[in-house]
Short mmCIF file of C-alpha atoms and ligand atoms in Angstrom, two decimals:
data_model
loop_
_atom_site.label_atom_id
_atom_site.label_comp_id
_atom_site.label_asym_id
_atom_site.label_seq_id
_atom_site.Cartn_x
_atom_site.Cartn_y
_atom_site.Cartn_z
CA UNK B 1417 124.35 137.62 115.71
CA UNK B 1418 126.68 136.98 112.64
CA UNK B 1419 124.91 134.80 110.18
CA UNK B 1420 125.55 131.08 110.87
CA UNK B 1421 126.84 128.72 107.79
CA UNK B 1422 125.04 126.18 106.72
CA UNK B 1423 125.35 123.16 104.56
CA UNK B 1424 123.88 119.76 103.64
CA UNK B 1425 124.61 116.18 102.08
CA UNK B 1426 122.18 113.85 101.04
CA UNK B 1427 121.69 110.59 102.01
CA UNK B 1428 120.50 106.96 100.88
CA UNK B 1429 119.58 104.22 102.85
CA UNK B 1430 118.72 101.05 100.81
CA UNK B 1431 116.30 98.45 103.16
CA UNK B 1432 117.49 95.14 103.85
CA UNK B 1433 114.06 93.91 102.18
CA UNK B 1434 111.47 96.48 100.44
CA UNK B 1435 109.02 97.70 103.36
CA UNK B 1436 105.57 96.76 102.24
CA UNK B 1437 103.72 100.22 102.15
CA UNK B 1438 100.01 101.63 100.70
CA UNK B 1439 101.83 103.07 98.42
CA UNK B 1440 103.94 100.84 96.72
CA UNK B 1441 107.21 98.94 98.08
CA UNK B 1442 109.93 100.96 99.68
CA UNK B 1443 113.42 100.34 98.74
CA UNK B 1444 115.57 102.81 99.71
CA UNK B 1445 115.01 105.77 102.43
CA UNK B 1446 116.65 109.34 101.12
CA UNK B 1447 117.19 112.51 102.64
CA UNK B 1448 119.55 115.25 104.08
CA UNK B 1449 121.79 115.86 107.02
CA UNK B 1450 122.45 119.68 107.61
CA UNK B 1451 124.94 120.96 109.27
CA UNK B 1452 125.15 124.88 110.92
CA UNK B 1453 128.41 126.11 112.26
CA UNK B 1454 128.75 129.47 114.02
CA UNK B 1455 131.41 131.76 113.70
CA UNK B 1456 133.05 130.48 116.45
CA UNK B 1457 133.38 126.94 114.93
CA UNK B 1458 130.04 125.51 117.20
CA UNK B 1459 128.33 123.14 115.09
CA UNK B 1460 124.74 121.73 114.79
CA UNK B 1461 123.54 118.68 113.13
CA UNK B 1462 119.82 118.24 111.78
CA UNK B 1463 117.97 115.81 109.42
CA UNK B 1464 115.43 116.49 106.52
CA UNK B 1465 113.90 112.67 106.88
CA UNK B 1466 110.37 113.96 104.29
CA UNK B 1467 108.06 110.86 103.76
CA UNK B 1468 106.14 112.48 100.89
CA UNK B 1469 102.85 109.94 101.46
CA UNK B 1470 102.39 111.03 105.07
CA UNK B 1471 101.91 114.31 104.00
CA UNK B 1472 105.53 115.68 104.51
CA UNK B 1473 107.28 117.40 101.16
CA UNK B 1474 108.90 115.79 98.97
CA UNK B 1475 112.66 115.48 98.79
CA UNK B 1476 112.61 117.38 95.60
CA UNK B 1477 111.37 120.14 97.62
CA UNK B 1478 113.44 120.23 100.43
CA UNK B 1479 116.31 120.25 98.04
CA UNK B 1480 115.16 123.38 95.80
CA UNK B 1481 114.20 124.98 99.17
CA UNK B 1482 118.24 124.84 100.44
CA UNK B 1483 119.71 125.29 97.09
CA UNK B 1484 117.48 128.90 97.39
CA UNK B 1485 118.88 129.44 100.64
CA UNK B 1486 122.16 129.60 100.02
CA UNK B 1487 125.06 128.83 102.23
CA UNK B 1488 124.49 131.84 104.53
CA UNK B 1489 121.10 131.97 104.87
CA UNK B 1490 118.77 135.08 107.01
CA UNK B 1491 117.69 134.14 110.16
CA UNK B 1492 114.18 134.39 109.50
CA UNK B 1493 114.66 131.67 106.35
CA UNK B 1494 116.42 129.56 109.11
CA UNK B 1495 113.81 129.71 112.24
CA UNK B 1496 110.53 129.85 109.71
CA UNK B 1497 110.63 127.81 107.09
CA UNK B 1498 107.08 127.52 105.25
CA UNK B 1499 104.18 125.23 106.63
CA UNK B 1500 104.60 123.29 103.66
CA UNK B 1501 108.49 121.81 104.07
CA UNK B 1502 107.70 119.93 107.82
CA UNK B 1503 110.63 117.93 107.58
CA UNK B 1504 112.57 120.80 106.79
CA UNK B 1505 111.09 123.14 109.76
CA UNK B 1506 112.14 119.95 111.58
CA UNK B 1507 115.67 119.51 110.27
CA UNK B 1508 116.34 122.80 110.73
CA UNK B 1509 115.14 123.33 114.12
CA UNK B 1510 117.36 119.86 115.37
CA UNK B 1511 120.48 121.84 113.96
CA UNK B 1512 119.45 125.03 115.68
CA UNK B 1513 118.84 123.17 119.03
CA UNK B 1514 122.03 121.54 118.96
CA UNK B 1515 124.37 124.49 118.44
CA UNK B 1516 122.67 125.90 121.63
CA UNK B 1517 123.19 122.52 123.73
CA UNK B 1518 126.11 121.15 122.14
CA UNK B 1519 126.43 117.07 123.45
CA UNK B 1520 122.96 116.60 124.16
CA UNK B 1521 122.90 113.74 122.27
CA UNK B 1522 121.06 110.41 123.87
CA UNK B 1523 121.82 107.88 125.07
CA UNK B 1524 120.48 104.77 123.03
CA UNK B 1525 117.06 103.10 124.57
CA UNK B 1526 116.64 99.54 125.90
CA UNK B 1527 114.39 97.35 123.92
CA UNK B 1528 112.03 97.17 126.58
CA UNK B 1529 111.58 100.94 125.76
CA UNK B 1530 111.01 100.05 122.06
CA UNK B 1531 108.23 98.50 120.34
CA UNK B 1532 108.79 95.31 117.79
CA UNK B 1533 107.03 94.60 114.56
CA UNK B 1534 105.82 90.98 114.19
CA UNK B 1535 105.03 89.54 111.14
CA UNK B 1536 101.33 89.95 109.74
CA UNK B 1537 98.86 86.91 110.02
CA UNK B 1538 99.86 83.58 111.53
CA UNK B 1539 103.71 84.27 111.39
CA UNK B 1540 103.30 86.28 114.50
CA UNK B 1541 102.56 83.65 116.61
CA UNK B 1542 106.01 81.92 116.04
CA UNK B 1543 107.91 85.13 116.04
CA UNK B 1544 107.27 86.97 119.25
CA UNK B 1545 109.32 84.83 121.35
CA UNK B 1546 112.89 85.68 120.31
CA UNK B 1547 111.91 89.48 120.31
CA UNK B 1548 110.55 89.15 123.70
CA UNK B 1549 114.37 87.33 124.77
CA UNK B 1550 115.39 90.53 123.43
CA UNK B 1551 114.02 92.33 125.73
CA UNK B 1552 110.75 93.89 123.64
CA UNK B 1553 107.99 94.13 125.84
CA UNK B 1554 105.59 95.47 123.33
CA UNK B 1555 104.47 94.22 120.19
CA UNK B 1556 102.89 96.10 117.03
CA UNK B 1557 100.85 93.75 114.50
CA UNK B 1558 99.42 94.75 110.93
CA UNK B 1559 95.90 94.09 110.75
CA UNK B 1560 93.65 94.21 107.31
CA UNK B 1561 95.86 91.63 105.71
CA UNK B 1562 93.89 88.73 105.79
CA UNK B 1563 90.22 88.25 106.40
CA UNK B 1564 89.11 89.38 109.84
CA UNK B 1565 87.83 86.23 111.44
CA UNK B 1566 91.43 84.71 110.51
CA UNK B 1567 93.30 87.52 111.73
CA UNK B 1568 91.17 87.81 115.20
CA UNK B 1569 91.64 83.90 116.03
CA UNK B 1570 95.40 84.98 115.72
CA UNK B 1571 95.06 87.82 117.52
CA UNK B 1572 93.51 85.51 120.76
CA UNK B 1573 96.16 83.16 120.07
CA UNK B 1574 98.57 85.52 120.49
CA UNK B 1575 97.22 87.15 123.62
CA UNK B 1576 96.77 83.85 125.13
CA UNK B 1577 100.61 82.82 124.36
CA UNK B 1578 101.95 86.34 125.39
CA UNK B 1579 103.10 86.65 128.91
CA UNK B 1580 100.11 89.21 130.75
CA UNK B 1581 102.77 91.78 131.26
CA UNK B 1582 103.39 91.83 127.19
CA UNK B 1583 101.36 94.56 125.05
CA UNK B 1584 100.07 94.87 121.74
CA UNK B 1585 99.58 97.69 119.20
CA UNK B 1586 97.70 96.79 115.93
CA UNK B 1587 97.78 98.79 112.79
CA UNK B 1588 95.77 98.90 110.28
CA UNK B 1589 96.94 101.57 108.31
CA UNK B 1590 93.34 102.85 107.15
CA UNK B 1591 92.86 99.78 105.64
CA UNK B 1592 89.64 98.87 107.42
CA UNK B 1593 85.58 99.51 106.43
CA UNK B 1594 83.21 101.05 109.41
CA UNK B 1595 82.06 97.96 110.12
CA UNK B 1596 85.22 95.72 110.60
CA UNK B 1597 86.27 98.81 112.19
CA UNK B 1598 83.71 98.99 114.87
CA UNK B 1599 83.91 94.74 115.06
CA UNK B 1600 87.64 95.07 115.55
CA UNK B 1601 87.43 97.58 118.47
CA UNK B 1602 84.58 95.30 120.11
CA UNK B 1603 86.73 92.54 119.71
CA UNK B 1604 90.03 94.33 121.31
CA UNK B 1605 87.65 95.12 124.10
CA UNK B 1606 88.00 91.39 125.61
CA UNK B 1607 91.76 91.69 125.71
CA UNK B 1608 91.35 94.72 128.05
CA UNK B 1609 94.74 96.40 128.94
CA UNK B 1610 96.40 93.50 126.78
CA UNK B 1611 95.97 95.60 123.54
CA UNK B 1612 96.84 99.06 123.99
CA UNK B 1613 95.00 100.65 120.84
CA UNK B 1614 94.28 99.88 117.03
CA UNK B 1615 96.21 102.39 115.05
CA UNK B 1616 94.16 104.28 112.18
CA UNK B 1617 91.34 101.66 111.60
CA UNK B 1618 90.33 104.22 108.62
CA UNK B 1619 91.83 106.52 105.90
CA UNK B 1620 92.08 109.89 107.09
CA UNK B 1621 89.98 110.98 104.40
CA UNK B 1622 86.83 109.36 106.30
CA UNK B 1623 87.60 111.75 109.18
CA UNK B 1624 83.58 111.57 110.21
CA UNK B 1625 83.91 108.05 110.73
CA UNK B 1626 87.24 108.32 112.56
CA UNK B 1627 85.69 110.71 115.02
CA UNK B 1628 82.95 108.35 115.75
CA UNK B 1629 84.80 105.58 116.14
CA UNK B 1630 86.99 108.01 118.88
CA UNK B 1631 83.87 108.83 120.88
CA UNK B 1632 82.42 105.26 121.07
CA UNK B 1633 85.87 103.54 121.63
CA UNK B 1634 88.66 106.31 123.61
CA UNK B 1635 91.75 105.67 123.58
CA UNK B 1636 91.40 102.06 121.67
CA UNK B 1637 91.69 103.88 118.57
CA UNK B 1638 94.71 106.42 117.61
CA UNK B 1639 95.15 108.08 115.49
CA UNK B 1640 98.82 108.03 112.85
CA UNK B 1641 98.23 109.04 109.51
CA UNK B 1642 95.84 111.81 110.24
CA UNK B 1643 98.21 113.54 112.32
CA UNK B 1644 101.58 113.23 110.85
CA UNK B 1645 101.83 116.90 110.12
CA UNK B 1646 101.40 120.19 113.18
CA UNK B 1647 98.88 121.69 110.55
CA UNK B 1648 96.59 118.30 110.37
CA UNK B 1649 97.31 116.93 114.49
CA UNK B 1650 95.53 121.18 115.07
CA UNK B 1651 92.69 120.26 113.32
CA UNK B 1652 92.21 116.64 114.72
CA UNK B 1653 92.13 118.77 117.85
CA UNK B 1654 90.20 121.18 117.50
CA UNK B 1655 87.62 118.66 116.38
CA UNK B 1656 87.54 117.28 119.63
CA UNK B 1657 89.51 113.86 119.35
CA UNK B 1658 89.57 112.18 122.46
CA UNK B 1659 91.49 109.17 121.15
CA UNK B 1660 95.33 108.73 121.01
CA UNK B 1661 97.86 109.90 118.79
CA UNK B 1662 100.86 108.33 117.40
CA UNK B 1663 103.41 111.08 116.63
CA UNK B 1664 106.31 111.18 114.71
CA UNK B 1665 108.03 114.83 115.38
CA UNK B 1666 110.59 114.41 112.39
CA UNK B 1667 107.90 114.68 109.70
CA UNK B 1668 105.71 117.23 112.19
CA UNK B 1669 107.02 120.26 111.40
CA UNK B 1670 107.74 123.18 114.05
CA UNK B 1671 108.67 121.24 116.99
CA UNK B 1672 107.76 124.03 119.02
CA UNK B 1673 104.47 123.77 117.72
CA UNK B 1674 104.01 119.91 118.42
CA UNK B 1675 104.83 120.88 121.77
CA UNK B 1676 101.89 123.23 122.61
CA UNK B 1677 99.26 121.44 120.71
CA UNK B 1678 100.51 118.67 122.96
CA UNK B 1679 100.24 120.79 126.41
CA UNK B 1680 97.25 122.96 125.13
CA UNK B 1681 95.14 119.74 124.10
CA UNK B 1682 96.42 117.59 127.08
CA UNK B 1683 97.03 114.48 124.19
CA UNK B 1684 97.24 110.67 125.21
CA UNK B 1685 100.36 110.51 122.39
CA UNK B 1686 102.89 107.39 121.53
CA UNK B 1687 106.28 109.02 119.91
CA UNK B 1688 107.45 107.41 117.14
CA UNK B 1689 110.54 107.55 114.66
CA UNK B 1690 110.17 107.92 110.90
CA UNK B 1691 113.16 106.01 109.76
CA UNK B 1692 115.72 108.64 110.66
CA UNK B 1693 119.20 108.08 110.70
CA UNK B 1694 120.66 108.91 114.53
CA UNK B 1695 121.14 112.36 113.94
CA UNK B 1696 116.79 112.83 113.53
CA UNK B 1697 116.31 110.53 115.66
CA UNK B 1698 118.23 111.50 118.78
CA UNK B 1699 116.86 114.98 118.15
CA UNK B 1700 112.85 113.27 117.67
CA UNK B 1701 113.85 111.42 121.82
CA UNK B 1702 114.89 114.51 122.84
CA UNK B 1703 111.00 116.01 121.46
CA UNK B 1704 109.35 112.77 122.89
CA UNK B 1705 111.30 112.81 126.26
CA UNK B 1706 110.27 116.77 126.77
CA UNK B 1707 106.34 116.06 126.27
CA UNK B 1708 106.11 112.91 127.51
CA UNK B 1709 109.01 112.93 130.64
CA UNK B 1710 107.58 109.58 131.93
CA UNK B 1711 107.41 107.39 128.82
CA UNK B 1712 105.71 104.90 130.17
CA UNK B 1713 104.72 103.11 126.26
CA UNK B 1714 106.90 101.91 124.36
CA UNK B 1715 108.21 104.21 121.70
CA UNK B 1716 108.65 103.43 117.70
CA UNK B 1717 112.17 104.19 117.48
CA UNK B 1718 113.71 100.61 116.70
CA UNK B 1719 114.40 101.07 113.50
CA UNK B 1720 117.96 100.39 112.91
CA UNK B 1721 117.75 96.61 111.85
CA UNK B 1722 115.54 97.83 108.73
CA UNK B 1723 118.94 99.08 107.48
CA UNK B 1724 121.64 97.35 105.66
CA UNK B 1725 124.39 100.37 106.79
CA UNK B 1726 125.99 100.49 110.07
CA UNK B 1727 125.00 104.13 111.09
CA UNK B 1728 123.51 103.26 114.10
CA UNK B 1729 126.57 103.27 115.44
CA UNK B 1730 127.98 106.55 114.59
CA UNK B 1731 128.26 109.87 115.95
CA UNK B 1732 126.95 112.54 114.06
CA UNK B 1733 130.00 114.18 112.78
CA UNK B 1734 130.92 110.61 111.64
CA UNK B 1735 128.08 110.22 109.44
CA UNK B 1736 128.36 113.07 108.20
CA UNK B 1737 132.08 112.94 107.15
CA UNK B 1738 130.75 109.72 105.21
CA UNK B 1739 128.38 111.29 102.79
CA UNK B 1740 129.48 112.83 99.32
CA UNK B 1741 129.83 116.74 99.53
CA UNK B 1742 126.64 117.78 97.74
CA UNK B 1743 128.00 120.76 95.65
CA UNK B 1744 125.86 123.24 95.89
CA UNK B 1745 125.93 124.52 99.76
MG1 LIG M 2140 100.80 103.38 112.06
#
């Protein structure tokens, strides 16, 4: 097969407002579209989306690692890159897909098909009725805010105001001890099917706790930022987890790989995006629609208001033909 050209633009997303993150407010996301054309003018679009924190590479990285490449890179360089550049493995794996079933993009989801962020502590309780007119039918809440007993009279406030066929997600971003931990899950318990899990009640670093917490409380607890990378979601398996798993295949890695950790493990997994523009996004559906062909939860993919651009509504090639010509592929 003749070697296939390749090139790449960066890109820079400023927020409408800083996210609010562990690590510091968020401002602006950055990245790279790529682009592979064949010799027979086929082309294939793929995003680097790397969010450094969750374990991903950095930008930096990703950059030096396609500056080395070159614009005509080997094959193997294209189908293997390191275990260490996910988001580039990713990226590059979108574009390769796409030049082999050109048009497959998606069609956009419903919001009923989406979950919605409400606002942490007693703002939620205001805010979930326009969403739901939207059409949202399931709701994610930040927990470990506010003092538990506060947030928990919310949280029954909240369930009691929600229509029964409504469902919540709460996410505490490792931000919990053992014991409010263990007190949250016991008090999720009374909501039954009404809350659907408590995302990462602890750092991943505490993985001994985590795993307790899995074998006491199931599926109640998920997992997110201990699996946001192929290498780490192997080991959470091979451990045994029996809990669920919030994954977000644009920061994975291999998607391949994602795929038969998910078959070989049998995983309870929610698909989420990672702030992609449409181009990783469409090609992150197209992951979460071949593991999970049912999608019966709500997926994390609602991302587009977070944005003060218009991409949303663009085709690939459009976005693409609106980012500066990087120069050096
Ligand atoms: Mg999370």
């Amino acid at each position: 097969m003749p070697p296939l050209h390749l090139s790449a633009r960066q890109y820079r997303r400023p927020f409408h407002q800083p996210l609010r993150t562990h690590h510091g407010d968020w401002t602006e996301r950055t990245g790279l579209i790529l682009r592979l054309t064949d010799s027979e003018g086929a082309i294939g679009f793929g995003e680097v989306a790397p969010i450094p924190w969750f374990g991903t590479e950095t930008l930096g990285a990703a950059l030096t690692y396609f500056q080395a490449l070159g614009s005509h890179p080997p094959a193997a360089a294209l189908h293997n890159p390191p275990d260490t550049l996910p988001a580039c493995q990713f990226g590059l794996q979108s574009a390769l897909a796409q030049l082999k079933a050109p048009g497959s993009e998606r069609p956009p989801l419903k919001p009923a098909q989406i979950w919605a962020l409400l606002p942490s502590c007693v703002a939620a309780i205001a805010a979930w009725r326009s969403l739901w007119s939207l059409g949202h039918r399931t709701f994610k809440w930040k927990i470990g805010l506010a003092a538990p007993p506060q947030e928990q009279a919310v949280l029954a406030q909240l369930v009691a105001a929600l229509p029964p066929s409504a469902k919540l997600r709460l996410d505490a971003n490792g931000g919990l001890t053992v014991a409010a931990a263990e007190q949250w899950l016991c008090h999720c318990q009374h909501f039954g099917h009404r809350v659907e899990f408590l995302e990462q009640p602890l750092p991943p670093e505490q993985w001994p706790g985590l795993q307790k917490l899995g074998d006491r409380f199931g599926p109640l607890v998920a997992l997110d930022e201990s699996v946001a990378t192929v290498a780490q979601l192997a080991q959470v398996c091979a451990a045994g987890w029996s809990g669920t798993v919030v994954l977000k295949p644009a920061i994975a890695g291999h998607p391949q790989r994602l795929q038969d950790l998910y078959q070989r493990y049998r995983l309870r997994g929610v698909f989420s995006a990672a702030l992609c523009t449409p181009i990783g996004q469409s090609a992150a559906l197209a992951i979460a629609a071949r593991l999970d062909p049912n999608q019966k939860r709500a997926l994390g993919f609602g991302v587009g208001q977070w944005f003060q651009d218009d991409w949303g509504t663009l085709t690939a090639a459009q976005l693409w033909a609106q980012l500066p010509q990087s120069g050096w592929i």
